[in-house]
Short mmCIF file of C-alpha atoms in Angstrom, two decimals:
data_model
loop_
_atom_site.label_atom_id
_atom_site.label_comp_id
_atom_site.label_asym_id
_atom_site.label_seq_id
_atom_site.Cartn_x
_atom_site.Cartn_y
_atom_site.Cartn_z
CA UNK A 1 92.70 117.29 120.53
CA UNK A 2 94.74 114.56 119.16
CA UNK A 3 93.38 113.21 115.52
CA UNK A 4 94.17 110.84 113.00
CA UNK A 5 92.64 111.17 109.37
CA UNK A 6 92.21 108.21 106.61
CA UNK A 7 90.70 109.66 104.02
CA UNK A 8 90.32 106.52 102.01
CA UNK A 9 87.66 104.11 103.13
CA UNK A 10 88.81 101.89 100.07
CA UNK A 11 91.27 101.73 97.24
CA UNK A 12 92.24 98.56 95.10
CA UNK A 13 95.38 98.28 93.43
CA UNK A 14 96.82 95.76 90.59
CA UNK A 15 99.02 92.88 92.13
CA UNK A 16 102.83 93.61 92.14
CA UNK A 17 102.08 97.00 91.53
CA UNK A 18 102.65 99.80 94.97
CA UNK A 19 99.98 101.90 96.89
CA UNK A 20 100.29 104.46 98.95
CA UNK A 21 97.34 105.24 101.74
CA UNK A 22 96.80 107.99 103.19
CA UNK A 23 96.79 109.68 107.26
CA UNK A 24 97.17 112.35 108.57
CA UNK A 25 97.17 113.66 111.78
CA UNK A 26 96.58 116.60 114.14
CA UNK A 27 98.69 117.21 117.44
CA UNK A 28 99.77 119.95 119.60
CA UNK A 29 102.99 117.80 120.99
CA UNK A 30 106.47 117.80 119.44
CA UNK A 31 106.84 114.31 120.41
CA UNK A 32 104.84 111.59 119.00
CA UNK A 33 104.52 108.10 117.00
CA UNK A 34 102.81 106.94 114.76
CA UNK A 35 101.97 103.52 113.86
CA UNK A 36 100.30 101.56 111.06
CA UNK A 37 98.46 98.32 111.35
CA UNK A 38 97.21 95.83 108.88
CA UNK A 39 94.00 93.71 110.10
CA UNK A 40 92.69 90.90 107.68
CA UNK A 41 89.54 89.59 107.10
CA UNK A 42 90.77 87.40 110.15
CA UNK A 43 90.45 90.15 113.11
CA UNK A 44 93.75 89.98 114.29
CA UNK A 45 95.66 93.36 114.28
CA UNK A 46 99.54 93.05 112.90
CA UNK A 47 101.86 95.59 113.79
CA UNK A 48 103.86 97.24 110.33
CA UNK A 49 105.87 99.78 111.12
CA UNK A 50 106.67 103.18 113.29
CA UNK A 51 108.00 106.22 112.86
CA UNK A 52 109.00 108.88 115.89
CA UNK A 53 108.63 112.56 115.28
CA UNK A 54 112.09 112.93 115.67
CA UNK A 55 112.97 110.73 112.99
CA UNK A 56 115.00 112.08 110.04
CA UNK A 57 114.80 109.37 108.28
CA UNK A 58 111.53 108.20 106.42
CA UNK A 59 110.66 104.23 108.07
CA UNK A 60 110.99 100.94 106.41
CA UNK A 61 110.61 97.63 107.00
CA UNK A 62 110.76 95.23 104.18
CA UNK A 63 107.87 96.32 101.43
CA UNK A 64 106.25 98.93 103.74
CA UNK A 65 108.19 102.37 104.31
CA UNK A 66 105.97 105.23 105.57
CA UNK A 67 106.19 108.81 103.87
CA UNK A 68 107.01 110.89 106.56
CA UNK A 69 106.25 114.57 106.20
CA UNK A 70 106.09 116.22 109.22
CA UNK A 71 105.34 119.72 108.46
CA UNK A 72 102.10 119.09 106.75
CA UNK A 73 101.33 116.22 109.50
CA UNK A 74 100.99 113.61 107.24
CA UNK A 75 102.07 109.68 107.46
CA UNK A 76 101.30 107.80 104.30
CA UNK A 77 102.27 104.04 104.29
CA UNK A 78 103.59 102.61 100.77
CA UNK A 79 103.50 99.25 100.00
CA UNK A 80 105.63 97.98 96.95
CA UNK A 81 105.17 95.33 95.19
CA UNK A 82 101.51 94.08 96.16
CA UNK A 83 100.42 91.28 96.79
CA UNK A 84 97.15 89.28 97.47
CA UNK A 85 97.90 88.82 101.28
CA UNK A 86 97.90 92.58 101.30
CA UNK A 87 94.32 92.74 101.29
CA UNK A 88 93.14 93.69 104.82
CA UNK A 89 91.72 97.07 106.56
CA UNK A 90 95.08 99.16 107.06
CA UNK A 91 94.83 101.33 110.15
CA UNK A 92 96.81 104.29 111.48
CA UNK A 93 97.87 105.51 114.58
CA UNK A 94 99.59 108.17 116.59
CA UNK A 95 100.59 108.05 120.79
CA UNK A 96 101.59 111.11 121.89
CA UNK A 97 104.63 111.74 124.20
CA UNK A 98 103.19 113.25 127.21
CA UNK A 99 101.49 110.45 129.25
CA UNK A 100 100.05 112.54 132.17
CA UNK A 101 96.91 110.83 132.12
CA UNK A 102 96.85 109.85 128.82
CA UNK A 103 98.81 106.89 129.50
CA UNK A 104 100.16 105.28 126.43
CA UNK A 105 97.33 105.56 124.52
CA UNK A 106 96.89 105.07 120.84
CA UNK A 107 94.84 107.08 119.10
CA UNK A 108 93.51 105.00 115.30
CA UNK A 109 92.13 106.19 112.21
CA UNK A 110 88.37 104.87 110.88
CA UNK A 111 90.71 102.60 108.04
CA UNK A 112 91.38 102.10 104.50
CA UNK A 113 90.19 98.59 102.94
CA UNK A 114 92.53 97.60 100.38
CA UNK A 115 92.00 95.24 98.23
CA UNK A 116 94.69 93.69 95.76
CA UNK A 117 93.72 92.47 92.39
CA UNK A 118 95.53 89.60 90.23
CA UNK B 1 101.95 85.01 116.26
CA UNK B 2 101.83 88.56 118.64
CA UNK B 3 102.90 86.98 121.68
CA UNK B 4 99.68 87.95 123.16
CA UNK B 5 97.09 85.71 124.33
CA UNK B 6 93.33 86.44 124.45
CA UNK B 7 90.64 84.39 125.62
CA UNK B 8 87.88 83.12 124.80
CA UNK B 9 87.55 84.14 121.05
CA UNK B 10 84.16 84.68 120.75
CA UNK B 11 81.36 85.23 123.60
CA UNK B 12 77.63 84.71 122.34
CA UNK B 13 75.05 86.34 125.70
CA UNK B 14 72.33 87.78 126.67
CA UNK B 15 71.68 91.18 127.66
CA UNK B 16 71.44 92.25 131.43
CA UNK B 17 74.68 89.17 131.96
CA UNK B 18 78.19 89.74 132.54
CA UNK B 19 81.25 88.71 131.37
CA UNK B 20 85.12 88.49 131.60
CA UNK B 21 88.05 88.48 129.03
CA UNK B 22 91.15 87.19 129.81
CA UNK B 23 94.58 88.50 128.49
CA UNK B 24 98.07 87.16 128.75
CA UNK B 25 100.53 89.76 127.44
CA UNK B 26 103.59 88.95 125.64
CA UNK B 27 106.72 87.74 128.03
CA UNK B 28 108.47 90.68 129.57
CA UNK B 29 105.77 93.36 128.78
CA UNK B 30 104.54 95.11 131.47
CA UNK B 31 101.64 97.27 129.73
CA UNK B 32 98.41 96.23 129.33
CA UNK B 33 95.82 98.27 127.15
CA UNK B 34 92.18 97.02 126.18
CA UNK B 35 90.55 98.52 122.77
CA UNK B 36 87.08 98.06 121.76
CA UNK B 37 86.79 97.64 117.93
CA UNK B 38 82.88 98.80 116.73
CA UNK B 39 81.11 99.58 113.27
CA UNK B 40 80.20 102.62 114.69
CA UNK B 41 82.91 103.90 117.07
CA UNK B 42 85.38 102.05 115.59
CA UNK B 43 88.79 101.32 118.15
CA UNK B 44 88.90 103.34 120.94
CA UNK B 45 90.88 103.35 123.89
CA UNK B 46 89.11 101.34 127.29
CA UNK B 47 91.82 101.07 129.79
CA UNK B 48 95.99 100.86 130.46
CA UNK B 49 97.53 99.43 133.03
CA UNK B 50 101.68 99.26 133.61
CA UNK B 51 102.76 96.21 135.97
CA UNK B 52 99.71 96.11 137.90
CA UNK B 53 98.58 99.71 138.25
CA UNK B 54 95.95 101.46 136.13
CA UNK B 55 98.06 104.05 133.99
CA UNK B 56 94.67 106.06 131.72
CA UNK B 57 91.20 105.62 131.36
CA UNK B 58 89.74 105.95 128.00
CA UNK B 59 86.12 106.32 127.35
CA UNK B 60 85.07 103.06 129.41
CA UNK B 61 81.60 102.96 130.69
CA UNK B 62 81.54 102.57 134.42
CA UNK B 63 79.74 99.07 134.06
CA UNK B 64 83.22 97.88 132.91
CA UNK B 65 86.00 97.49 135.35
CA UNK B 66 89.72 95.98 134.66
CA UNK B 67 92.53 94.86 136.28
CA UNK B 68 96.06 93.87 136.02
CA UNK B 69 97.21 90.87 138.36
CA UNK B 70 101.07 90.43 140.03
CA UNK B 71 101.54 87.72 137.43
CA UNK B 72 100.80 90.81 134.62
CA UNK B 73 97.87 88.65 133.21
CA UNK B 74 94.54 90.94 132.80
CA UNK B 75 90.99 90.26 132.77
CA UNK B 76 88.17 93.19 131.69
CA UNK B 77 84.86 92.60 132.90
CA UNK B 78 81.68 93.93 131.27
CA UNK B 79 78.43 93.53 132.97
CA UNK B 80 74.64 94.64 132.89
CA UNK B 81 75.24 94.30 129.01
CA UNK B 82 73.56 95.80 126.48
CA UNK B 83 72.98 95.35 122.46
CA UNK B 84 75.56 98.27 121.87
CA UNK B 85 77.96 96.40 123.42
CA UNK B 86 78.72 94.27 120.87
CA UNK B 87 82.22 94.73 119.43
CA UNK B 88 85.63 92.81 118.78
CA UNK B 89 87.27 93.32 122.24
CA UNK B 90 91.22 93.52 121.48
CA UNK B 91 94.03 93.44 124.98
CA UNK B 92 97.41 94.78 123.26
CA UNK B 93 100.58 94.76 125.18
CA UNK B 94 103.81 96.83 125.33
CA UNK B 95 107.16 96.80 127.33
CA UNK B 96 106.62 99.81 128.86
CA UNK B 97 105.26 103.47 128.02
CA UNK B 98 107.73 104.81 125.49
CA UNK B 99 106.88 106.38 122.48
CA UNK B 100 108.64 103.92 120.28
CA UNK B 101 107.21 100.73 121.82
CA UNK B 102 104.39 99.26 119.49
CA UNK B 103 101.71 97.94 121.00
CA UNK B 104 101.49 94.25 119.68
CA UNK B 105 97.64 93.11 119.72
CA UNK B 106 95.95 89.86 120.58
CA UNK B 107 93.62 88.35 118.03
CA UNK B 108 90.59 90.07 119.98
CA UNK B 109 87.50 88.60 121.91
CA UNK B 110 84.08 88.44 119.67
CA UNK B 111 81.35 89.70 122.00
CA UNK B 112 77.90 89.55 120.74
CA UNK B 113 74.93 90.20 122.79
CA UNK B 114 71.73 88.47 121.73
#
């Protein structure tokens, strides 16, 4: 069965300085993405960034980029440069490419809370 | 600002009532999927429908029904409530089913049964 795995229920990091959080996941499909979402204190979930299993290239967008490395099923977002608005519960996520009756489904992580320090 | 519209924010009732969210997915998008965020179970998967028709079926309890109306807006209903049935209740939306699509979240319904 499909799994994702945040190891870190919490980290902190130093303002300006990067952090890198952990997921992996478990699948049985070649096709797949996975997602990572930042929800603040607020309750809204924000969209970061994706990455396809097909991908060659590692993702980025802006100060995220996501550490792809497919053969030991891992997706570990980096954040450069922190900053206090990073603080927020980071989730990950995979969908998997058959729908069947799966539908589009994502499939989240229990979280990291990270928490940036000045 | 997701695009995607959620109503009301918060819900304060009692147990036994029932009650309906209302989503408005982002322009264009014609996937809807409902999430229920808990302490305990934290977000799982409820319900997907794509342009009107249900798509999956996560692990919803059968006292909770959805649907998807022609003008793609979707309402969940929960009834007979119960104290476990507190959560944040989020409606995300998509343009369709492919792999690459995000799903881009509304700021989620508070439910809290008293």
């Amino acid at each position: 069965a499909q799994k994702i795995t945040q190891t870190q229920p919490g980290m902190f990091v130093q303002e300006k300085e990067a952090v890198t959080l952990d997921c992996t996941y478990d699948t049985s499909d070649q096709s797949y993405g996975l997602f990572w979402y930042k929800q603040p204190s607020s309750g809204e979930m924000i969209f970061l960034i994706y990455q396809g299993s097909y991908d060659e290239q590692n993702a980025t967008e802006g100060r995220y980029s996501l550490n792809f490395q497919k053969a030991r099923k891992s997706a570990n977002l980096v954040i450069s440069a922190s900053q206090l608005g990073d603080s927020a519960m980071y989730f990950c996520a995979m969908r998997e490419g058959r729908l069947g009756n799966q539908g589009g489904k994502l499939i989240f992580g229990q979280g990291t809370e990270l928490s940036v320090k000045p | 600002d997701s695009g995607v519209t959620q109503t009301p924010k918060h819900l304060i009732t009692a147990t036994g009532q029932r009650v309906t969210l209302r989503c408005s997915p982002r322009s264009g998008d014609l996937s809807v999927y409902w999430y229920q965020q808990s302490l305990d179970q934290g977000l799982q998967f409820l319900i997907h429908y794509y342009n009107g028709e249900e798509r999956a079926k996560g692990n919803i309890l059968e006292r909770f029904s959805a649907q998807q109306f022609p003008d793609l807006h979707s309402e969940l209903n929960l009834s007979s409530l119960e104290l476990g049935d507190s959560a944040l209740y989020f409606c995300a939306s998509s343009g369709g089913t492919g792999l690459h699509q995000p799903q881009h979240f509304g700021d989620g319904t508070r439910l809290s049964i008293l």
